[in-house]
Coordinates of C-alpha atoms and ligand atoms in Angstrom, one line a residue:
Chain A
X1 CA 191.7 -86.0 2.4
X2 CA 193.3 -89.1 3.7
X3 CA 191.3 -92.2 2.0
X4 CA 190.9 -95.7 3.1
X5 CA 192.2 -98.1 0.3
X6 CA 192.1 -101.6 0.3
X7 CA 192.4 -105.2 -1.8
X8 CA 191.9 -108.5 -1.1
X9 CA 194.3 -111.4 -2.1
X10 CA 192.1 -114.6 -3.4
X11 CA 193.8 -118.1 -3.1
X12 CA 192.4 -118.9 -6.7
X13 CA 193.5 -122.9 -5.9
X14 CA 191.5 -122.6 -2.9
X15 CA 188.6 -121.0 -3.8
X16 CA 185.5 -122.9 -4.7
X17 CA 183.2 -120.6 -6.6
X18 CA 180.6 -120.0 -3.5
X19 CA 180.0 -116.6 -4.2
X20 CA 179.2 -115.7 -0.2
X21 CA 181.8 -113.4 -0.3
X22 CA 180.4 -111.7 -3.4
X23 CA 177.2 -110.9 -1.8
X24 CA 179.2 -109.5 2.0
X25 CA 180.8 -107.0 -0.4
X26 CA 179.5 -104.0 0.8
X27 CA 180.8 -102.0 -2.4
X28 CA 180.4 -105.0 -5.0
X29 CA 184.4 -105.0 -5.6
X30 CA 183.9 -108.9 -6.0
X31 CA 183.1 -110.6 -9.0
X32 CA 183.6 -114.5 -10.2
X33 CA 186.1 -115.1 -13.0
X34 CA 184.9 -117.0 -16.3
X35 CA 188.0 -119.2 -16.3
X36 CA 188.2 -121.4 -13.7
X37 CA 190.7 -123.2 -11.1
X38 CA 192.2 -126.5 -11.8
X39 CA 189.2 -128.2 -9.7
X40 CA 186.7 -126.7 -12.2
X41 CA 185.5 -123.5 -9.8
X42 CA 185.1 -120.0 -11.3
X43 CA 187.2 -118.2 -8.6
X44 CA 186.4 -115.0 -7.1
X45 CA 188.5 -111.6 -8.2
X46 CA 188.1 -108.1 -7.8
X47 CA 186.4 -106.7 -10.8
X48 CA 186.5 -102.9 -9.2
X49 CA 189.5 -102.7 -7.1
X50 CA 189.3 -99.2 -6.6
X51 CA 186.2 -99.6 -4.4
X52 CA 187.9 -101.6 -1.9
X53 CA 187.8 -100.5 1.8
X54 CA 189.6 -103.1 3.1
X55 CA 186.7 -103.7 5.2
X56 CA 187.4 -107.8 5.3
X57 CA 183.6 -108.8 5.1
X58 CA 184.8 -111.1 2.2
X59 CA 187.4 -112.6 3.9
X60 CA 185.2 -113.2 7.4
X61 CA 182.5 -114.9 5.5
X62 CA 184.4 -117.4 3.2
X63 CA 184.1 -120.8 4.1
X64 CA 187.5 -121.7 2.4
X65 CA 189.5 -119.0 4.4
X66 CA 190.8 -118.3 0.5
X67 CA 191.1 -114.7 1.2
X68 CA 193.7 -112.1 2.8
X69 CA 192.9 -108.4 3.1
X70 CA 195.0 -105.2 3.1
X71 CA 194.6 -102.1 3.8
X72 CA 196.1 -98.5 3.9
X73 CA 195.3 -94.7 4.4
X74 CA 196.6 -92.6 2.0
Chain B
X1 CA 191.6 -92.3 -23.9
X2 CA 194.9 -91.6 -22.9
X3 CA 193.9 -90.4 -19.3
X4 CA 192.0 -93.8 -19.0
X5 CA 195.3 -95.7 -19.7
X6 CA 197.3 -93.5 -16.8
X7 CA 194.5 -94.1 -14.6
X8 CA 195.4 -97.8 -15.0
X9 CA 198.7 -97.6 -14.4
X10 CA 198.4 -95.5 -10.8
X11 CA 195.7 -98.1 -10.3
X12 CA 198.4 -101.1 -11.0
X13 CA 200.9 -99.2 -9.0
X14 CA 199.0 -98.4 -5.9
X15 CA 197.7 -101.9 -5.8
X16 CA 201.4 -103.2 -5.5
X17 CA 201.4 -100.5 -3.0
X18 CA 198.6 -101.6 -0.7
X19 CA 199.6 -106.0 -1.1
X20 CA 202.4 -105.6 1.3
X21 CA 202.9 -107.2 4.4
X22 CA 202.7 -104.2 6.8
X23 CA 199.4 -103.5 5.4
X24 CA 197.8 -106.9 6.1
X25 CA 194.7 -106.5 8.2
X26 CA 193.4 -110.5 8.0
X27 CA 194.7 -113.6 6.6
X28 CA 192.9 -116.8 7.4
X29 CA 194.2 -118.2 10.5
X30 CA 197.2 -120.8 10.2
X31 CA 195.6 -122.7 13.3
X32 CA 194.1 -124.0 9.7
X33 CA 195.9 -126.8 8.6
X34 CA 195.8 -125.8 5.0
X35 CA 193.9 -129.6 4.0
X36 CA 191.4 -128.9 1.3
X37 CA 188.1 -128.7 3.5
X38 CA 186.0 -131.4 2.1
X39 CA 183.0 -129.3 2.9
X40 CA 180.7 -128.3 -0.3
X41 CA 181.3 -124.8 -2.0
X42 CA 179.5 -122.4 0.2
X43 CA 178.7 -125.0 3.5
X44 CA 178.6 -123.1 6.6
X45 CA 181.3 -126.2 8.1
X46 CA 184.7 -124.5 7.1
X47 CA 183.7 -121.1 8.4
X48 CA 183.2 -122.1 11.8
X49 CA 186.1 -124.1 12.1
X50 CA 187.9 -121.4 11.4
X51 CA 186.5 -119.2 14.1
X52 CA 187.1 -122.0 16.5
X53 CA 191.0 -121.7 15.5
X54 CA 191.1 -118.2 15.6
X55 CA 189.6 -117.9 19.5
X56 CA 192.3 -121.1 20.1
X57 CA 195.2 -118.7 18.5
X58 CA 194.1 -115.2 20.2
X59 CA 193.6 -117.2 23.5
X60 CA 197.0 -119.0 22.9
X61 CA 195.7 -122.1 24.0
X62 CA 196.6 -124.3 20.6
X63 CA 198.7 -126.8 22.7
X64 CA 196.3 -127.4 25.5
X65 CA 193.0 -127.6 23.1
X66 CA 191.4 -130.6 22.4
X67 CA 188.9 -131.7 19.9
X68 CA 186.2 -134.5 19.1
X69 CA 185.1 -134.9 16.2
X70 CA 181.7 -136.3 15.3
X71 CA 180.2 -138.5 12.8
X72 CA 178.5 -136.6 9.8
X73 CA 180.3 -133.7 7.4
X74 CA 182.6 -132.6 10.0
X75 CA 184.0 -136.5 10.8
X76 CA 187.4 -135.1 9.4
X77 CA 187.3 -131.8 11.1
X78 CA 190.6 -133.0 12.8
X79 CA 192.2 -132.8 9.2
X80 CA 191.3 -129.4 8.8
X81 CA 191.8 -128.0 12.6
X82 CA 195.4 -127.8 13.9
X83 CA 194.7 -129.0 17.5
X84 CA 195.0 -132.3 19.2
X85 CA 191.9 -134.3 18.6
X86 CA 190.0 -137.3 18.7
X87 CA 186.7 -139.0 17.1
X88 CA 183.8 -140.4 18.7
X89 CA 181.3 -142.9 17.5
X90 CA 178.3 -141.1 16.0
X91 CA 176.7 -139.1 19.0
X92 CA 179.3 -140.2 21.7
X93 CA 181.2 -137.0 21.3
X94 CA 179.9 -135.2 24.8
X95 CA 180.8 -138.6 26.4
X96 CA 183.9 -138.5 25.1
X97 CA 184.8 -135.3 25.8
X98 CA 183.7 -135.8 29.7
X99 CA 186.7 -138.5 29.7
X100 CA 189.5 -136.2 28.7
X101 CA 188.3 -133.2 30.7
X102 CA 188.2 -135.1 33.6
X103 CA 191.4 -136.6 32.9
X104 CA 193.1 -133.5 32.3
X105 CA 190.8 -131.1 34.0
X106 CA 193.6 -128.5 32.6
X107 CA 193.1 -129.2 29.2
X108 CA 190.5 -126.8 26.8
X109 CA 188.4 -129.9 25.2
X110 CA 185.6 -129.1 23.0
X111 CA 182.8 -131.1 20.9
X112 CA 181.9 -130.0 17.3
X113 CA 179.1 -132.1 16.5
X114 CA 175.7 -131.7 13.3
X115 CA 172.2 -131.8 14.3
X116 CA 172.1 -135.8 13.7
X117 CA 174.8 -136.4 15.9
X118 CA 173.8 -134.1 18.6
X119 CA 170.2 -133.7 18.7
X120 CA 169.5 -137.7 17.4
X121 CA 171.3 -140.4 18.2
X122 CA 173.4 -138.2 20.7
X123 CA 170.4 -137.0 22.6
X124 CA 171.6 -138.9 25.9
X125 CA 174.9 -137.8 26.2
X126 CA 174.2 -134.6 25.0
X127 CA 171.7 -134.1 27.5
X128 CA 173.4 -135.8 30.4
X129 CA 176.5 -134.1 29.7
X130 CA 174.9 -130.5 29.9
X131 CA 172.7 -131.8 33.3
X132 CA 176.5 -133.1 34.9
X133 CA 177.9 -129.6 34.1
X134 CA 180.9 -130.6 32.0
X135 CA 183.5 -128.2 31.8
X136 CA 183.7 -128.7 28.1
X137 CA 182.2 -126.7 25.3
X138 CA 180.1 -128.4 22.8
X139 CA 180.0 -126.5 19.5
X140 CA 176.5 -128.1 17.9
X141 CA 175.9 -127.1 13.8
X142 CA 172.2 -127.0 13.2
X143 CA 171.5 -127.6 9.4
X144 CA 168.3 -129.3 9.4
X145 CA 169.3 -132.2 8.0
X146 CA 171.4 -135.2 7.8
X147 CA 173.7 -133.4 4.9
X148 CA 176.2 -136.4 5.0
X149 CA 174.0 -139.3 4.4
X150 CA 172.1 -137.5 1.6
X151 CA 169.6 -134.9 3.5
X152 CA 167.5 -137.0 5.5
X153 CA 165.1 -135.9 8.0
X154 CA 167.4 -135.0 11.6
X155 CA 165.0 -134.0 14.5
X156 CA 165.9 -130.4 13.8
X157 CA 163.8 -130.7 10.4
X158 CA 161.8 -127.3 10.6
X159 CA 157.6 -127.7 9.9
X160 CA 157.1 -128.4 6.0
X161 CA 160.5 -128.7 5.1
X162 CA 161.9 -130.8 2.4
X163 CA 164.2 -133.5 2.7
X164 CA 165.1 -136.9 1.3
X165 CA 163.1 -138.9 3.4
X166 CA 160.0 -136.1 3.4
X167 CA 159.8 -135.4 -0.1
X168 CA 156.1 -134.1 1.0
X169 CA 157.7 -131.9 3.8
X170 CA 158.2 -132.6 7.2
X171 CA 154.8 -133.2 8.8
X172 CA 154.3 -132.8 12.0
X173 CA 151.5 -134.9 13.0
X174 CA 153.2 -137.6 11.9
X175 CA 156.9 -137.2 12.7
X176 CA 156.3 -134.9 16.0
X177 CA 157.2 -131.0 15.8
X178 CA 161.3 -130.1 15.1
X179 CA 163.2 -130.3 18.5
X180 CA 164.6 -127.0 20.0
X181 CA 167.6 -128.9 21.8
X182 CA 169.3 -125.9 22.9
X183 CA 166.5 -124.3 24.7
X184 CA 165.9 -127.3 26.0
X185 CA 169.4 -127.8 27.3
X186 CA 169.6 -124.5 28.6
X187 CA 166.9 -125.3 31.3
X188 CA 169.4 -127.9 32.8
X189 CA 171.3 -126.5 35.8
X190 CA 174.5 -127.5 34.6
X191 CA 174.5 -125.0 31.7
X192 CA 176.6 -121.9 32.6
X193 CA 176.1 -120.4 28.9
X194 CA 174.0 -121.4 25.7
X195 CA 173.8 -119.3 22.9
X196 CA 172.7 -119.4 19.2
X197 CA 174.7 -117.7 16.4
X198 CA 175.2 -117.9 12.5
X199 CA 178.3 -117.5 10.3
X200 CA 176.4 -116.2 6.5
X201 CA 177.0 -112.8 6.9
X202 CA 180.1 -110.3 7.8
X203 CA 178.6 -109.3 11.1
X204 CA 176.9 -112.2 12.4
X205 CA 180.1 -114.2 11.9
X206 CA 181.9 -111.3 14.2
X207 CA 179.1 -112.2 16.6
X208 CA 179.7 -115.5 16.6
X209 CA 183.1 -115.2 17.0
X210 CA 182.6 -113.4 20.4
X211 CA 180.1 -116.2 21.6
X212 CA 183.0 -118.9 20.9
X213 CA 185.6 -116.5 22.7
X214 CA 183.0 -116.6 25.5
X215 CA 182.5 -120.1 25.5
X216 CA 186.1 -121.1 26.3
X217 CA 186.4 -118.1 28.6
X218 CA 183.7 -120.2 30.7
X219 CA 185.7 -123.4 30.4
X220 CA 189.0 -121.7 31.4
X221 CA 187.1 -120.2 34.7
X222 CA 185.3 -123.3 35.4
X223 CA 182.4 -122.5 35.2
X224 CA 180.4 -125.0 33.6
X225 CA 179.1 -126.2 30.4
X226 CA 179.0 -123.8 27.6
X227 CA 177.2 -124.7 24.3
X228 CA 177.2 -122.6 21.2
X229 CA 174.8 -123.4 18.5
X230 CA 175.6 -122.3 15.1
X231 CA 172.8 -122.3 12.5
X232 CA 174.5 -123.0 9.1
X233 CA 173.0 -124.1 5.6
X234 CA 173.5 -127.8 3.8
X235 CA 173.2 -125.9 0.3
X236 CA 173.4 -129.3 -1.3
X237 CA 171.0 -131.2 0.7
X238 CA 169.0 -128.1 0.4
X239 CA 169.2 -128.3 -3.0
X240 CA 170.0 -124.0 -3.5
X241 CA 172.9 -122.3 -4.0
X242 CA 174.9 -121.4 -1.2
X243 CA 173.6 -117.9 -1.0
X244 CA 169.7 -118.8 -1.7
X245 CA 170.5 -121.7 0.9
X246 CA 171.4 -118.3 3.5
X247 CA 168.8 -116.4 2.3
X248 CA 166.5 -119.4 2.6
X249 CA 168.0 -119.8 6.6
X250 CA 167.1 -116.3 7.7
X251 CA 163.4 -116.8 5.9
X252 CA 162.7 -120.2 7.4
X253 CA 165.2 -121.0 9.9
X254 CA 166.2 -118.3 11.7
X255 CA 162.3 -117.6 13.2
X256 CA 161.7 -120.8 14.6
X257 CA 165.4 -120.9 15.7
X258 CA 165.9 -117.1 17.0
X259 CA 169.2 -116.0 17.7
X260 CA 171.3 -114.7 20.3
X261 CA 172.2 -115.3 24.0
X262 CA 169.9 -117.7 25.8
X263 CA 171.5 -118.4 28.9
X264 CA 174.6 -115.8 30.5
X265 CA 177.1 -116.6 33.5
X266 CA 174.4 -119.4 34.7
X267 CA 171.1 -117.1 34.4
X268 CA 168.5 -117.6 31.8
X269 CA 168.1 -114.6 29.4
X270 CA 165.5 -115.4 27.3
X271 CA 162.0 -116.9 27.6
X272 CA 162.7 -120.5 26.7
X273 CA 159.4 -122.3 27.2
X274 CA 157.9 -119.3 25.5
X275 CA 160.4 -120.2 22.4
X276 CA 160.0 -123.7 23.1
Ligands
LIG1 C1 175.9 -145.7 14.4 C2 175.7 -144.9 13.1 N1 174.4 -144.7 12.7 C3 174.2 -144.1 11.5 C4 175.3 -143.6 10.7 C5 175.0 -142.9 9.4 N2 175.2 -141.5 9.5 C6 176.4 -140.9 9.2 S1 176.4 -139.3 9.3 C7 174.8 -139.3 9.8 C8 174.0 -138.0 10.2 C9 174.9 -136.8 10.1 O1 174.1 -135.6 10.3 P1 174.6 -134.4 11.1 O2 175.1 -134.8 12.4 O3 173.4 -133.4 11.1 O4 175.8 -133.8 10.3 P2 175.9 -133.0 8.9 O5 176.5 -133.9 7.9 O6 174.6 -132.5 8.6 O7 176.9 -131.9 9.3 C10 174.3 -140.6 9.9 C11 172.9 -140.9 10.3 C12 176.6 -143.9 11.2 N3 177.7 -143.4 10.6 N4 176.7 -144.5 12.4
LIG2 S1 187.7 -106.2 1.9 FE1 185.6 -105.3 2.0 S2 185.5 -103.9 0.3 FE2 187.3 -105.2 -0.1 S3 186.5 -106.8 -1.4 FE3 186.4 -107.5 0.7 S4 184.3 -107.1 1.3 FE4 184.7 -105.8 -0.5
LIG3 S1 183.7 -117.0 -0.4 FE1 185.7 -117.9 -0.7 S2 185.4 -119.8 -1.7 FE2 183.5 -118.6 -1.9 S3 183.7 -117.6 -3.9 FE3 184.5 -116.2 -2.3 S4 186.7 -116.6 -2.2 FE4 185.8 -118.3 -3.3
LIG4 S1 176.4 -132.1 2.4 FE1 175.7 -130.2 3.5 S2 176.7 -130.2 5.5 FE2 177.8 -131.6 4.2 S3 179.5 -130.5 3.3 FE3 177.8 -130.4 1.8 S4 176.7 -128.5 2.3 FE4 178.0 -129.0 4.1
LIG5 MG1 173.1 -131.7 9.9

């Protein structure tokens, strides 16, 4: 059965810890990273990768525009 | 154990597999400068800058856009937007804006302008520009608040809310009721399109998206004036988190300020006294 996979690229520089994108996850692939960038932010990474659509919610939603989404069926 | 490790190598692998560049389905627009936004982790601001710059690319239009900035949060947006742009004295912007258009009546020219700017010491031009039928569109960000002076009071203050200068709440016997500018504006012949939209979640930023697309579709024909409001958090004047400042906006904000379309291709869609 052909499944939609996807995964999201965060600009960890860019990111500044706002968690909006962790609550537009729609399959809670998004969690917030204990280290933290070089401005002081806990950045956002995928903590379940395999449950990413690809669906960009995340990427739509983020204020920084600090994520890129791809996506394939397989 | 040993399954759980090969599991983690296919997963390794089939991420390298996906990250490629035939498989990119978004990447924030470069229309984006790539500045550092000076907005606050989580501030509605950056999001809707980017939408702007994403119509502006789609439509092609990057070279013929212009901008005017305001005074308040967004008095560097020309930093962050890659268009040609100028800034106004606080309030001025719609004034502004009416000079360049009708100098280069060719040109895409657009306001993005708070609540303190707009709906304050703006009211006039605001106003007068919407009644003259500007071909411009005049992106207005309704936070409630004064965010860049430190969360004052803006007329757009909802009933009972908190800010610096009502640490009480806003009351409104004393300070008048908040001011619904937009359905006010919409009344004025002059608008061609008003409509309210929000940027917090995945589908309401898609939404929005459309209702900027539509706004500059309306300057391109024309057509008259077409104002977009967006409703967006100050999390730090607020004093929440970004998402309890969104959650907080659909609670509070989002019933006195309802959204969606309120006035289409020149015709009033919604009762606006009724919401007034
Ligand atoms: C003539 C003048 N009066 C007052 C100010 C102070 N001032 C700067 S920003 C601002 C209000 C900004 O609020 P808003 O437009 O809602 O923008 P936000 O920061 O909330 O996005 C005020 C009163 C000023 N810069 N110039
Ligand atoms: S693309 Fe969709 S599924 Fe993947 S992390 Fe972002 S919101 Fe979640
Ligand atoms: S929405 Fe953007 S800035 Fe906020 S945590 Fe997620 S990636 Fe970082
Ligand atoms: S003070 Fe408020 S409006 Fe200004 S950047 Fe911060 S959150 Fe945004
Ligand atoms: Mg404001």
């Amino acid at each position: 059965m052909a499944k939609v996979r996807g995964a999201i690229v965060v600009d960890i520089e860019r990111c500044k810890g706002c968690e909006v994108c962790v609550v537009n996850c729609p399959t809670d692939v998004i969690a917030m990273s204990k280290d933290v960038n070089s401005k002081g932010y806990h950045y956002a990474y995928m903590e379940h990768p395999d449950d990413c659509t690809g669906c960009t919610n995340c990427a739509i939603v983020c204020p920084d525009g600090a994520i890129t989404v791809y996506r394939i069926k397989n | 154990m040993k399954k759980n490790l090969s599991e983690d190598f296919s997963m390794e692998d089939s991420l390298e597999q996906i990250i490629q560049e035939k498989n990119l389905v978004y990447r924030p627009t470069r229309l984006m400068t790539g500045a550092t936004l000076s907005y606050c982790p989580g501030c509605g601001h950056g999001t809707i800058h980017r939408l702007i710059m994403e119509v502006v690319e789609e439509m092609g239009i990057q070279a013929e856009t212009i901008g005017v900035s305001p005074v308040g949060c967004a008095v560097l947006a020309y930093d962050f937007m890659d268009v040609d742009f100028t800034e106004a004295a606080h309030g001025r912007a719609p004034a502004v804006a009416t000079g360049i258009k009708r100098l280069w009546p060719d040109k895409y020219v657009f306001t993005y302008q708070g609540d303190g700017d707009l709906a304050a010491i703006g009211t006039a031009e605001t106003i007068h520009a919407c009644n003259r039928g500007e071909q411009i569109c005049i992106f207005f960000v309704n936070n409630g608040i004064y965010g860049m002076t430190g969360g004052q009071m803006a007329p757009t203050t909802l009933e009972g809310m908190v800010s610096s200068t009502t640490p009480y709440g806003r009351n409104v016997e004393q300070m008048g009721p908040p001011l619904k500018i937009t359905e006010l504006v919409a009344q004025l012949a002059g608008t061609y399109y008003v409509s309210r939209q929000s940027i917090h979640k995945a589908a309401t930023v898609r939404k929005a998206k459309k209702a900027i697309r539509k706004a500059f579709e309306v300057q391109k024909e024309k057509k008259g004036m077409a104002f977009v409001e967006f409703v967006s958090n100050c999390n730090s004047g607020w004093k929440m988190t970004p998402n309890e400042a969104n959650q907080w906006m659909e609670d509070h904000m989002f019933p006195f300020y309802p959204l969606g379309d309120i006035k289409v291709d020149g015709k009033l869609v919604k009762n606006v006294i009724q919401d007034l």
